[in-house]
Coordinates of C-alpha atoms and ligand atoms in Angstrom, one line a residue:
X11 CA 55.0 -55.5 -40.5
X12 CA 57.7 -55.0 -42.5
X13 CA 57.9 -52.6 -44.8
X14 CA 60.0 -53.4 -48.0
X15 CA 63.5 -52.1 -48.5
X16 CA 63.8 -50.8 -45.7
X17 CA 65.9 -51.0 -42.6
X18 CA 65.9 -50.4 -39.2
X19 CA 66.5 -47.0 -37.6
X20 CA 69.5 -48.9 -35.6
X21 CA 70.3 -51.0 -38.3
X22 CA 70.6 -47.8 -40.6
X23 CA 72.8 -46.0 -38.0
X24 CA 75.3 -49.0 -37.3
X25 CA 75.7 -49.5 -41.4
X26 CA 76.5 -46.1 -41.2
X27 CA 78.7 -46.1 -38.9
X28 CA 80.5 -49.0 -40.4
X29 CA 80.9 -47.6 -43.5
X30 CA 82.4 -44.1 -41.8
X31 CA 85.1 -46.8 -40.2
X32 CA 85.5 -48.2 -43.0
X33 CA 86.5 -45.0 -45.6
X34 CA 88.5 -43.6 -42.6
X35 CA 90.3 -46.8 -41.6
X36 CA 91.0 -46.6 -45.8
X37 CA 92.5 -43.0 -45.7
X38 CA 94.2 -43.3 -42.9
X39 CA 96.5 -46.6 -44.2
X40 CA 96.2 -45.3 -47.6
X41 CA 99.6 -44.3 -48.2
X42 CA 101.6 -46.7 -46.2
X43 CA 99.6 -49.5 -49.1
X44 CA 100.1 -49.8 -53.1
X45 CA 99.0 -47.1 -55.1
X46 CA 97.6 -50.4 -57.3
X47 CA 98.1 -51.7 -60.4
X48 CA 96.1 -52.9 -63.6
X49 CA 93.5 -56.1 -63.0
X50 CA 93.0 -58.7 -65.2
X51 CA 89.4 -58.7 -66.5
X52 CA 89.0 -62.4 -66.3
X53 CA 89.6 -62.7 -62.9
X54 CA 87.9 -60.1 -61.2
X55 CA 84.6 -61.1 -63.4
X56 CA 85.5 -64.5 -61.5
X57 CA 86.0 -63.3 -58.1
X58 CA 82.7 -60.9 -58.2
X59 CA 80.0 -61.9 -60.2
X60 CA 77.6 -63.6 -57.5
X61 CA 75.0 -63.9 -60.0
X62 CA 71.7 -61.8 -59.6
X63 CA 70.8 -61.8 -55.9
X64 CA 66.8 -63.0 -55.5
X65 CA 66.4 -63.9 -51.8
X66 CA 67.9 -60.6 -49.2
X67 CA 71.0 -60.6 -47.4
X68 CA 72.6 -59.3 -44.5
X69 CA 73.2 -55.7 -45.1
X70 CA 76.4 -55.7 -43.2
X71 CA 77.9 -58.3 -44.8
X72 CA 76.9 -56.9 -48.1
X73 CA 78.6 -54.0 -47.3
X74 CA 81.9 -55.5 -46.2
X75 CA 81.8 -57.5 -49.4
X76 CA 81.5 -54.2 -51.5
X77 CA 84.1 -52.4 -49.6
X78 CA 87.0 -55.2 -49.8
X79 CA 85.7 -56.0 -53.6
X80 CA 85.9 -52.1 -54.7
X81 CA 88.7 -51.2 -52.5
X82 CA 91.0 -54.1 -53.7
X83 CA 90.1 -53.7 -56.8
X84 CA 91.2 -49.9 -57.9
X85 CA 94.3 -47.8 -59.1
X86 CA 94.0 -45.4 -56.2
X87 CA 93.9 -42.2 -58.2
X88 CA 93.8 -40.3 -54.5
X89 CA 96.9 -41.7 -53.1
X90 CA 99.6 -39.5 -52.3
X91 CA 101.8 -41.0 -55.0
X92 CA 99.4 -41.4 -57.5
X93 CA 101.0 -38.9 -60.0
X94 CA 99.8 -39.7 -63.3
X95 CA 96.8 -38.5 -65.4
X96 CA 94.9 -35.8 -63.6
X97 CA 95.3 -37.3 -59.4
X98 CA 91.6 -36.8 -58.1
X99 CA 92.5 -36.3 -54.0
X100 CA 89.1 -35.8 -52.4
X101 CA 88.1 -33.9 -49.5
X102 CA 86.3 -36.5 -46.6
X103 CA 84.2 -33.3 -46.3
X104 CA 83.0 -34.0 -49.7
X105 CA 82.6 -37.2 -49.2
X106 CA 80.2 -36.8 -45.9
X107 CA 78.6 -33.9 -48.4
X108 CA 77.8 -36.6 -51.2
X109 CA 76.5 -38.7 -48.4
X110 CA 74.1 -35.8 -46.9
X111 CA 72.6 -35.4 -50.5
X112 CA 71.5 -38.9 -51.7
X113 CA 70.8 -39.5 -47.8
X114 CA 68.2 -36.2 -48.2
X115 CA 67.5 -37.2 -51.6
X116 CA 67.9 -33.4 -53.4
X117 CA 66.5 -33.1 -56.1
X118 CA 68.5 -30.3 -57.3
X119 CA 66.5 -29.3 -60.5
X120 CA 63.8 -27.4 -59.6
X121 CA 62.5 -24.7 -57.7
X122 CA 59.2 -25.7 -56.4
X123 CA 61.2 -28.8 -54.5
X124 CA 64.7 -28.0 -54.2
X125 CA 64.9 -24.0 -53.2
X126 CA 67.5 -24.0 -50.5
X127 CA 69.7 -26.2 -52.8
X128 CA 69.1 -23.9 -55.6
X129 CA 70.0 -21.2 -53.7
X130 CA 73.0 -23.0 -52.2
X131 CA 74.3 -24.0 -55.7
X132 CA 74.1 -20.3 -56.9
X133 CA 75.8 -19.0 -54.4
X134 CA 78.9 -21.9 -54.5
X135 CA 78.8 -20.7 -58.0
X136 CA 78.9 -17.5 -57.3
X137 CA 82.1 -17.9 -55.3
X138 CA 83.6 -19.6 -58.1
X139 CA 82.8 -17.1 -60.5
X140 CA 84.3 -14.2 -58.1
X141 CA 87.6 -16.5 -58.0
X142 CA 87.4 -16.3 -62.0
X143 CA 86.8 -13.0 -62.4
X144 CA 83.6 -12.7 -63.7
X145 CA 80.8 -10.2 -63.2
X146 CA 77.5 -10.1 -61.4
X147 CA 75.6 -11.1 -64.8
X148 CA 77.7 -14.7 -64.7
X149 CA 75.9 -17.7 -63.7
X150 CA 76.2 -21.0 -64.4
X151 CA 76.0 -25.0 -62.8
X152 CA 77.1 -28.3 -62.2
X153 CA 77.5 -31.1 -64.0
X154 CA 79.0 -34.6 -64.1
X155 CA 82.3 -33.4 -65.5
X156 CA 85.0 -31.6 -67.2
X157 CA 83.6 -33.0 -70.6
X158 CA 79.9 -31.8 -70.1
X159 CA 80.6 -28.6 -68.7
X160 CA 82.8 -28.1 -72.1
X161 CA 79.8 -29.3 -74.1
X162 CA 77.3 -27.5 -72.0
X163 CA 79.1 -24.3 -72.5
X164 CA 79.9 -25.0 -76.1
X165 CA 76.5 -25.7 -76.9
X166 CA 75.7 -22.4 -75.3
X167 CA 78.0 -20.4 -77.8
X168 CA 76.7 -22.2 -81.2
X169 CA 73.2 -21.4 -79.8
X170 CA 74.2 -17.5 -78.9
X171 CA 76.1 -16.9 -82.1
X172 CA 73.3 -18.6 -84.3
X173 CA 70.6 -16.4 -82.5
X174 CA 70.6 -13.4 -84.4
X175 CA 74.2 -12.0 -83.6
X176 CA 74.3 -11.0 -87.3
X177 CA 77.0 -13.9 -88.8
X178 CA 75.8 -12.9 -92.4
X179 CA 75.4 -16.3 -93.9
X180 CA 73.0 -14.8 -96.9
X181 CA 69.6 -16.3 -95.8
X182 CA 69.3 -13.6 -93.1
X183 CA 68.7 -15.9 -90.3
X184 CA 72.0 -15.1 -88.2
X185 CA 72.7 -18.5 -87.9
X186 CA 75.4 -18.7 -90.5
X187 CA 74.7 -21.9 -92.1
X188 CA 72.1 -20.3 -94.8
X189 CA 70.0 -23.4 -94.5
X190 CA 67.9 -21.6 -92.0
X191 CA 67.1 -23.7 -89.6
X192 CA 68.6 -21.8 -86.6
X193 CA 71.4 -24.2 -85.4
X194 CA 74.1 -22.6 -87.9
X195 CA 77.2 -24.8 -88.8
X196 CA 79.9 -22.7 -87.0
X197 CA 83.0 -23.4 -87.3
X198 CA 85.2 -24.0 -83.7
X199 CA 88.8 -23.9 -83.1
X200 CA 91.0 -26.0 -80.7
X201 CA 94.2 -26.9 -80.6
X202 CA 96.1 -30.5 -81.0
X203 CA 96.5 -29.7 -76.7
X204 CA 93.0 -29.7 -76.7
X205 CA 91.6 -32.6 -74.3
X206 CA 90.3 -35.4 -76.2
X207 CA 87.0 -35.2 -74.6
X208 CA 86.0 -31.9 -76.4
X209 CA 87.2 -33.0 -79.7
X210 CA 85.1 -36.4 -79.7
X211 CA 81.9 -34.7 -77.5
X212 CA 81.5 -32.0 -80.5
X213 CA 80.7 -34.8 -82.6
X214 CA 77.6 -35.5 -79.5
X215 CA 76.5 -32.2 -79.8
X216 CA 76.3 -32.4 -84.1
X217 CA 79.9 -30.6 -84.9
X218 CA 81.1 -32.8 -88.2
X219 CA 84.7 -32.9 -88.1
X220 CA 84.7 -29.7 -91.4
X221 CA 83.3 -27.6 -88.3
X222 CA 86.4 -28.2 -86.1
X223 CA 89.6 -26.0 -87.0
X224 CA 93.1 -27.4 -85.6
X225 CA 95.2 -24.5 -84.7
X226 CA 98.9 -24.2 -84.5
X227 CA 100.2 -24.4 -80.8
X228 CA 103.9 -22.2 -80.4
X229 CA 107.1 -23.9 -78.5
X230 CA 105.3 -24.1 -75.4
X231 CA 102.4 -26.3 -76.2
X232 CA 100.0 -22.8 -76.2
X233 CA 97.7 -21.9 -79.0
X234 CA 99.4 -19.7 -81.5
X235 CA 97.3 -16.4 -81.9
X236 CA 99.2 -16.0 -85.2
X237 CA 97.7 -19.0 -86.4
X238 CA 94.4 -18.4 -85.0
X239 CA 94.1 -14.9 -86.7
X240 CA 94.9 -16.6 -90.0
X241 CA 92.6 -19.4 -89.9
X242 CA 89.9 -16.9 -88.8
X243 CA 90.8 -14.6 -91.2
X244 CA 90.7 -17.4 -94.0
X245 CA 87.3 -19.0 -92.8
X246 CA 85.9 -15.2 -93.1
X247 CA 87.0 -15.0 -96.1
X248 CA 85.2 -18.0 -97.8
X249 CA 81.7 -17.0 -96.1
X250 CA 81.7 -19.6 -93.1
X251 CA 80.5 -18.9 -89.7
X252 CA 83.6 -19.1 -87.0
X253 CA 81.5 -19.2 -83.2
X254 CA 83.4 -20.6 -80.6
X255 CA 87.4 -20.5 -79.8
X256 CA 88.1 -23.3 -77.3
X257 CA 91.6 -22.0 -75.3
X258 CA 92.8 -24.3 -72.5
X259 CA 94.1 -23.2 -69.2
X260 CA 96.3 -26.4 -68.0
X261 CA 96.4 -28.9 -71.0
X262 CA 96.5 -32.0 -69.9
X263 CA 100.0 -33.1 -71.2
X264 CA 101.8 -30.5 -69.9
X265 CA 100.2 -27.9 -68.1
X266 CA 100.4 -25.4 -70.8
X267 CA 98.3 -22.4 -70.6
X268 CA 96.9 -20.4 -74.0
X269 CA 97.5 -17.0 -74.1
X270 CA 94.4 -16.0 -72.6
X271 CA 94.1 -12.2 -72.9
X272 CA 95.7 -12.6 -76.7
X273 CA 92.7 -14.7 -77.4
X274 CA 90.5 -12.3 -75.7
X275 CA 91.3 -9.7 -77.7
X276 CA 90.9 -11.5 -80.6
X277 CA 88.2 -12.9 -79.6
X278 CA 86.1 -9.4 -79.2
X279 CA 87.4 -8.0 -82.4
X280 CA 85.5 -10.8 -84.4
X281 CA 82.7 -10.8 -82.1
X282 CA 83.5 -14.9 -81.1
X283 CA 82.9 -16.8 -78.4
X284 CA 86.1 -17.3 -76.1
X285 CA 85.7 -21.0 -73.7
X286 CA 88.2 -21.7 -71.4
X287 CA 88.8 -25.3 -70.7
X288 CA 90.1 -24.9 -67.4
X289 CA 88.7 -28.3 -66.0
X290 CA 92.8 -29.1 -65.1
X291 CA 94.7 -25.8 -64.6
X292 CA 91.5 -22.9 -63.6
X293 CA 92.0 -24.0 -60.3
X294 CA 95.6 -22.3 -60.1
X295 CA 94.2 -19.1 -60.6
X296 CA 94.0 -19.3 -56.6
X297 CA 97.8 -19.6 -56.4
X298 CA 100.2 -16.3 -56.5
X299 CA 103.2 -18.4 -58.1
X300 CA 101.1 -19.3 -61.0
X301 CA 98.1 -16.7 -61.2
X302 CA 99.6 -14.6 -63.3
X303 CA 99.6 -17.4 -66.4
X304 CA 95.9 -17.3 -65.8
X305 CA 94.9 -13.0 -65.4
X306 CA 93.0 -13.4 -69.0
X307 CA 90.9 -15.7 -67.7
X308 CA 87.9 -13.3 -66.1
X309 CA 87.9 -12.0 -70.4
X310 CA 86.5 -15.7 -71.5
X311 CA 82.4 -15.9 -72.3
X312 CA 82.4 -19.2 -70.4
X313 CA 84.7 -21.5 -68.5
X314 CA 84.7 -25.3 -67.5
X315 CA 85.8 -26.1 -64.3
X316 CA 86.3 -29.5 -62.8
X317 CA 86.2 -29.6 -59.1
X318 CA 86.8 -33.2 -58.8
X319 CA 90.4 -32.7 -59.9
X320 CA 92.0 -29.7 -58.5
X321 CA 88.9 -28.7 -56.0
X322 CA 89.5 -31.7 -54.2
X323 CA 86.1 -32.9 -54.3
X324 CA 85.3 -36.5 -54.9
X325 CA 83.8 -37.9 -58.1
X326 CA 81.4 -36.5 -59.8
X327 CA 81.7 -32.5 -59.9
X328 CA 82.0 -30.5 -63.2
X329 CA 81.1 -27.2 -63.3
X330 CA 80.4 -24.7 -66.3
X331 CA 80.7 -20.9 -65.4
X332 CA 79.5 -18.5 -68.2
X333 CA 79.8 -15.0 -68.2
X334 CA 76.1 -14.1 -69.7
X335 CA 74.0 -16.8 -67.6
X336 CA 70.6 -15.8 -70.1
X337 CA 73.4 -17.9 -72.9
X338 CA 72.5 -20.8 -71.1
X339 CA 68.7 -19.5 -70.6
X340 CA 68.6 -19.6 -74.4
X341 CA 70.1 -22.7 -74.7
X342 CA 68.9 -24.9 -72.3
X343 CA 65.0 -23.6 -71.3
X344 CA 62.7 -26.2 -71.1
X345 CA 59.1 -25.8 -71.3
X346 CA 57.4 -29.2 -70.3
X347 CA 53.5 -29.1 -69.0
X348 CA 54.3 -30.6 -66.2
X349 CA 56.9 -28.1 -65.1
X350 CA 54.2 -25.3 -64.8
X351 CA 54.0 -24.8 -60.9
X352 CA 57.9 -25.2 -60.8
X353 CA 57.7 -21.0 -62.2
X354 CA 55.9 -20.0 -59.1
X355 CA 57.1 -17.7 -56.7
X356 CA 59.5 -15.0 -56.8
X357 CA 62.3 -15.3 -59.3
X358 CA 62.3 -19.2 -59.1
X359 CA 65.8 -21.0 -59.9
X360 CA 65.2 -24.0 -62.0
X361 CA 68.6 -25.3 -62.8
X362 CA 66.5 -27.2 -65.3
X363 CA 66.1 -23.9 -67.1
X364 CA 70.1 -23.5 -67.3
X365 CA 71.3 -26.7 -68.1
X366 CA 70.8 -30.2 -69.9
X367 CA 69.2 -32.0 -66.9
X368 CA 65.7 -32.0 -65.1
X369 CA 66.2 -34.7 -62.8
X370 CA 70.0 -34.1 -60.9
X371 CA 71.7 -34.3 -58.0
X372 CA 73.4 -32.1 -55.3
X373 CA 76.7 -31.7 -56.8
X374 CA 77.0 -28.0 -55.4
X375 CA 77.2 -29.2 -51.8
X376 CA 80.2 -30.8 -51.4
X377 CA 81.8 -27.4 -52.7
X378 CA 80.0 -25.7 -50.4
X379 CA 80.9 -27.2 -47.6
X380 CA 84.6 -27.5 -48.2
X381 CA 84.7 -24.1 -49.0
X382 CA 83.0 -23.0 -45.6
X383 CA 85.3 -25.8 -43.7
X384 CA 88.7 -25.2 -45.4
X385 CA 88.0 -21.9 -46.7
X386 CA 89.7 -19.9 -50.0
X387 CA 93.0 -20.3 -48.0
X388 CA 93.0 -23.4 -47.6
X389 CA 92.3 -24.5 -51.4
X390 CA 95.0 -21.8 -52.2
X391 CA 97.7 -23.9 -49.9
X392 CA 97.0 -26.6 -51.2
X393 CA 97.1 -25.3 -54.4
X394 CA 100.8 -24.1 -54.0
X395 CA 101.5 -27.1 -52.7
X396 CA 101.3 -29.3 -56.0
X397 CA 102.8 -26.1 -57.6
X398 CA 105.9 -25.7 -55.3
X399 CA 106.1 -29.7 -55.5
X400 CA 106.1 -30.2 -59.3
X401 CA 109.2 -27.7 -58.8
X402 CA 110.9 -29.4 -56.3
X403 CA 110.4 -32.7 -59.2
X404 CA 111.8 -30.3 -62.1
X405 CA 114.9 -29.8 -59.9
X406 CA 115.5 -33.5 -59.2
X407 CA 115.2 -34.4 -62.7
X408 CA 117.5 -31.7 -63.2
X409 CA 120.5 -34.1 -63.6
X410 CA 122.6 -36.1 -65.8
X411 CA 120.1 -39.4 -65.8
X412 CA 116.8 -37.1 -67.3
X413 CA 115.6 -34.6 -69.8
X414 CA 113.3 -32.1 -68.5
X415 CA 110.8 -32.0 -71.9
X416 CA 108.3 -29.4 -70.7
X417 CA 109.2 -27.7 -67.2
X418 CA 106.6 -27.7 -64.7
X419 CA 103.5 -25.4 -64.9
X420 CA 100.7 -25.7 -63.2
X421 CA 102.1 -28.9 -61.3
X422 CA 103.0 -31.1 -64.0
X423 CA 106.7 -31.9 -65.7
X424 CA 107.8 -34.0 -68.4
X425 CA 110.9 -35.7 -68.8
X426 CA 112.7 -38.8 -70.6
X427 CA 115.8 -40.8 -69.7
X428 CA 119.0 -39.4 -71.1
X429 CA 120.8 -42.5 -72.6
X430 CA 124.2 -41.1 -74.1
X431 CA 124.7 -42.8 -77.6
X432 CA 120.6 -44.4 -77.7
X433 CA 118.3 -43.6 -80.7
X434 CA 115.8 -41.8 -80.2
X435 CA 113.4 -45.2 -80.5
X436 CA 115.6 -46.8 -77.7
X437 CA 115.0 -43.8 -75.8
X438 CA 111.3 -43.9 -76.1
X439 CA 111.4 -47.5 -75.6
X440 CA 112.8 -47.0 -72.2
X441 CA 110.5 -44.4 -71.5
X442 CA 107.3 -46.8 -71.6
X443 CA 109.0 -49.2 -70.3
X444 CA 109.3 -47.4 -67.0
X445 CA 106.3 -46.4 -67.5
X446 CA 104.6 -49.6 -67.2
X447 CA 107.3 -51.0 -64.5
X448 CA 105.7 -48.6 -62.4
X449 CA 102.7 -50.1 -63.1
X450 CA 103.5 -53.2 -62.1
X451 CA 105.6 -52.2 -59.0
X452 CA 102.5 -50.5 -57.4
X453 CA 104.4 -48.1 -55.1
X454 CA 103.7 -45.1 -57.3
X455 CA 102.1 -44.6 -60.5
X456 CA 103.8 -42.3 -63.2
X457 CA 102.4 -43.3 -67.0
X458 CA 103.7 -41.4 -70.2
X459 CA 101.8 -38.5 -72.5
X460 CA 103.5 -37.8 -76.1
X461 CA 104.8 -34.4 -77.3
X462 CA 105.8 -33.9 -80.5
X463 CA 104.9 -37.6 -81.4
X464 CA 107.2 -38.8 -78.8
X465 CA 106.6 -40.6 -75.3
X466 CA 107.3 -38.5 -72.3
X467 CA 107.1 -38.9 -68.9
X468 CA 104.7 -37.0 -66.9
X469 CA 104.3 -36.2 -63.2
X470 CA 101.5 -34.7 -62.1
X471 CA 101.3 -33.5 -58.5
X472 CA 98.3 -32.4 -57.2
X473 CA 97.8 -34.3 -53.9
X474 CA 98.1 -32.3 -51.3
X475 CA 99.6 -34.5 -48.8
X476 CA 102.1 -35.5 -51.3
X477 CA 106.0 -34.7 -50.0
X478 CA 109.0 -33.3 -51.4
X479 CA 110.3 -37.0 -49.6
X480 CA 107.5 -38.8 -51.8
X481 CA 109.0 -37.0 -55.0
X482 CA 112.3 -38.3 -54.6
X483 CA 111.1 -41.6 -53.7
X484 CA 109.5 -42.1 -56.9
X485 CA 112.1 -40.6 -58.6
X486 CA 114.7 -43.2 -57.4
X487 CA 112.4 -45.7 -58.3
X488 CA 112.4 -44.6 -61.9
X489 CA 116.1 -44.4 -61.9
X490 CA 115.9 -48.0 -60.4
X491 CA 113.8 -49.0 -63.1
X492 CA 115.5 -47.4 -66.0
X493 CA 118.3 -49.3 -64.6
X494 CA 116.8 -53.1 -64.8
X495 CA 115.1 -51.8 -68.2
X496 CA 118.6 -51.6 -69.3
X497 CA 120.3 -54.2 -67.9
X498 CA 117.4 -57.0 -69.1
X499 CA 118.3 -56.2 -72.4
X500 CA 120.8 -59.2 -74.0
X501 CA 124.0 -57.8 -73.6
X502 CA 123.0 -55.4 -71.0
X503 CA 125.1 -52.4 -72.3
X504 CA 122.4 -51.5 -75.5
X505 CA 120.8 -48.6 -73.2
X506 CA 117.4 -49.6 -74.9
Ligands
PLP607 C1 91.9 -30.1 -69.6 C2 90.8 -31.1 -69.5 N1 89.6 -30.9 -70.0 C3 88.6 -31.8 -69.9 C4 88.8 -33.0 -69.2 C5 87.6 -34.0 -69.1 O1 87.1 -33.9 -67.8 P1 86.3 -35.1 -67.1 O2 87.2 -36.3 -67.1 O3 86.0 -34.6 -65.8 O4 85.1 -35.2 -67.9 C6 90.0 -33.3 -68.6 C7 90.2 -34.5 -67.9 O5 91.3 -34.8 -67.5 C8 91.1 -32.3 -68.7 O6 92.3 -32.5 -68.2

């Protein structure tokens, strides 16, 4: 009889074996195809949407379908010359590991049926936290992201501070908001480097925008402790509740890194919370050319890492590290009836219990088992690699034809075109407009980022099969481009 939604055993093997061919035929050809280039929504709505399917089809054709319909229609952010945004280069061993845990179906939330997971999970995070710097008492877990593990931590700090850490707000609760109800309205500081995401996810988590300082950053992009102090100072001063300092290890734009042990200090002599959003640049603490930058970072009370960027693991894998794991106890417990057998045993690990999710996956594994295949020195070569790359790029640029804007840390530079006698508008003019040729050329991809209220380009190299040959490549395209850019315009002498 057959039994419903379900295959074969030799149907399931061969549409798995197909779809290994398939992702390694794809890797293997990667780089010698486009990087791609944007889609038109119209079109691919068109080309895909089949309708709702009501009688079965052939599995194998089905999948064929879905690999030529997803893999023609993407940007390829793990393509060797994909250097824009945040690349996202994936171990295959992740890949086979994301594979093994929806094929075994964790269900990495609880104890009672997940242990070896949960005990797999604690010790990957227990590597990362060694990497960090953090002590025994550190714990923490993984999420979907960069953004939730900055939220999950976050949340942990409000619900630290607000518990009876003394943040006399008059009404004796502790919580600093003198309304009593145990949530406190502390106030958090960032920086205009701050990524995006954390700004408009402390709105999800109930920061109004009066709750969110905007500190001054210094020449390099960094948060300026100067500034800090004062607006700490000033907030003390008029009876509010600061909680949570949110530094950044590798902004986004251009690699900067804050001034971690300044903060720290700081940090302990007002009793705050110190996060470090090192979803982009944490990972460099492996690397001896750029560790130093990041020796404060052990000092933070929690940490956001994203190993789907500079872990090389595929998408999704956030992780949030915090130096106190009962912060996240206090924060995240749930106590549901049907949960009760889940607390058997011997010290059970309910990642339920640490984090915002009951039902989750396996995330931990594909960490684990690129660690154990490529080991510490692996990541770290890779690691250097982008480093020593982003260099290399710096001392291309170095020329008469561009402007280095930020040099390169932590793998990414900025630059513009020099144009002698443009404006500064023709200048950023150009700038997009190579920008977006690169878009449509599709042989490497290299978008813009603003400092100072001004377009910039921005390389950033993470890849790790990404040569100093691809580098010059791309930047001869962008001298090609600023060159048509130019010479479209009527006239073709305006530089703009
Ligand atoms: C510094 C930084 N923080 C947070 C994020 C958000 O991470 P995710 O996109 O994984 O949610 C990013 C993403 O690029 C980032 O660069």
């Amino acid at each position: 009889m057959d039994v419903p939604l379900r295959l074969s055993a030799t149907d399931m093997r061969e549409l798995g074996y197909q779809a290994v061919d398939q992702v390694v035929d794809h890797l293997a050809t990667l780089r010698e195809r486009p990087v791609g280039g944007p889609s038109d929504r119209k079109e691919i709505e068109a080309l895909l949407d089949g309708g709702l399917p009501i009688e079965p089809g052939d599995a194998f054709e089905v999948m064929s379908e879905a690999v030529r319909q997803v893999r023609d229609n993407i940007v390829h952010t793990d393509h060797p010359r994909f250097l824009a945004y945040i690349p996202g280069p994936s171990t295959y061993v992740g890949a086979v590991a994301d594979f093994l845990a929806s094929g075994l179906n964790v269900f990495a939330g609880q104890w009672l049926v997940g242990a070896g997971p949960a005990v797999m999970e604690r010790i990957t995070i227990d590597w990362l936290r060694t990497v960090c710097g953090f002590p025994a008492t550190a714990g923490g877990l993984f999420v979907s992201g960069g953004t939730m593990a900055n939220l999950v931590a976050i949340h942990a700090a409000r619900t630290r501070n607000g518990d009876g850490h003394g943040h006399g707000d008059g009404d004796g609760d502790g919580d600093g908001d003198g309304d009593g109800d145990g949530d406190g309205d502390g106030l958090v500081y960032v920086t205009s480097q701050t990524h995006g995401s954390i700004r408009q996810g402390l709105g999800f988590i109930g920061f109004r925008p009066d709750q969110i300082r905007v500190v001054g950053t210094d020449a390099h992009q960094r948060m300026d402790v100067a500034s800090l102090r004062k607006h700490i100072a000033r907030d003390e001063h008029a009876g509010l509740w600061p909680t949570c300092v949110v530094a950044t290890a590798g902004t986004t734009n251009t690699g900067a890194v804050d001034p971690l042990d300044e903060l720290a200090d700081l940090c302990a002599e007002h009793d705050l919370w110190l996060h470090v959003d090192g979803a982009y640049g944490a990972a460099a603490v492996l690397s001896e050319r750029a560790g130093g930058l990041l020796s404060g970072l052990g000092r933070a009370d929690s940490i956001a890492l994203d190993p789907h960027k500079w872990w090389f693991q595929p998408y999704e894998a956030g992780c949030v590290l915090v130096r106190d794991e009962s912060a996240l106890l206090d924060a995240y417990s749930m106590n549901a009836e049907i949960l009760r057998e889940t607390r058997h045993g011997s010290a059970p690990l309910n990642y339920y219990d640490i984090g915002p999710q009951l039902t989750r996956g396996f995330r931990a594994l594909k960490l684990w088992m690129s660690f154990k295949t490529f080991g510490l020195d692996g990541f770290q070569q890779a690691i250097e690699h982008g480093i020593e790359l982003a260099e290399h790029a710096e001392k291309q640029l170095g020329g008469d034809r561009w402007e280095i804007v930020s040099p390169a840390q932590l793998a990414i530079v900025t630059f513009r075109p020099r144009v002698p006698g443009a404006t500064k508008d023709q200048v950023d003019a150009l700038t997009r407009r190579i920008a977006a040729g690169t878009l449509e050329d599709g042989f490497a991809l290299i978008l813009t980022t603003e400092i100072h209220g001004r377009p910039v380009l921005r390389l950033c190299v993470t890849h790790p099969e990404t040569t100093a040959r691809d580098i010059e490549d791309v930047i001869a395209l962008l001298e090609r481009l600023a060159d048509e850019a130019s010479r479209l315009r009527p006239g073709g002498s305006d530089p703009a």
